[in-house]
Phi, psi and omega in degrees: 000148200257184162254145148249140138272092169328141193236116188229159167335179113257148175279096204277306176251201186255356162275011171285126171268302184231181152221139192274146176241095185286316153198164137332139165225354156218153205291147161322155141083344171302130159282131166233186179240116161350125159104324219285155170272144194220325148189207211227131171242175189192140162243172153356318192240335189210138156251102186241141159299121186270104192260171217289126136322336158199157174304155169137191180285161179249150182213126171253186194258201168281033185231131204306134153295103190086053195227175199245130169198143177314173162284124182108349207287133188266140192227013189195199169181167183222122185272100172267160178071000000 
């Protein structure tokens, strides 16, 4: 039986609440590796690539492209083991 790990918002500066969650930069179902950029946010001020909390498959979620979601909101998950 494998584990997940979440793949959430991040808190890009130290006034942030929220984020833009702009895309995927890797396909569903993609093996990534700890570190890999998997996809791209943005606040007002800065757009960074966000990378993989651990190796495994990626599964993304439900999110919406150019869309707003709090800091912490899960928005995927990576299937390890």
């Amino acid at each position: 039986m494998s584990n997940t790990v979440p793949v959430q918002i991040p808190k890009l500066n130290m006034a942030a609440t929220e984020a833009t969650f702009i895309s995927w930069l890797v396909e569903d179902g993609a093996t990534v590796v700890e570190e890999q950029a998997i996809y791209t946010a943005a606040t007002d001020k800065v757009e960074i690539e966000i990378e993989a909390p651990a190796s495994g498959i990626l599964r993304h979620g439900k999110a919406e492209e150019d869309e707003d979601y709090e800091v912490g909101t899960e928005i995927g998950k990576i299937e390890v083991g």
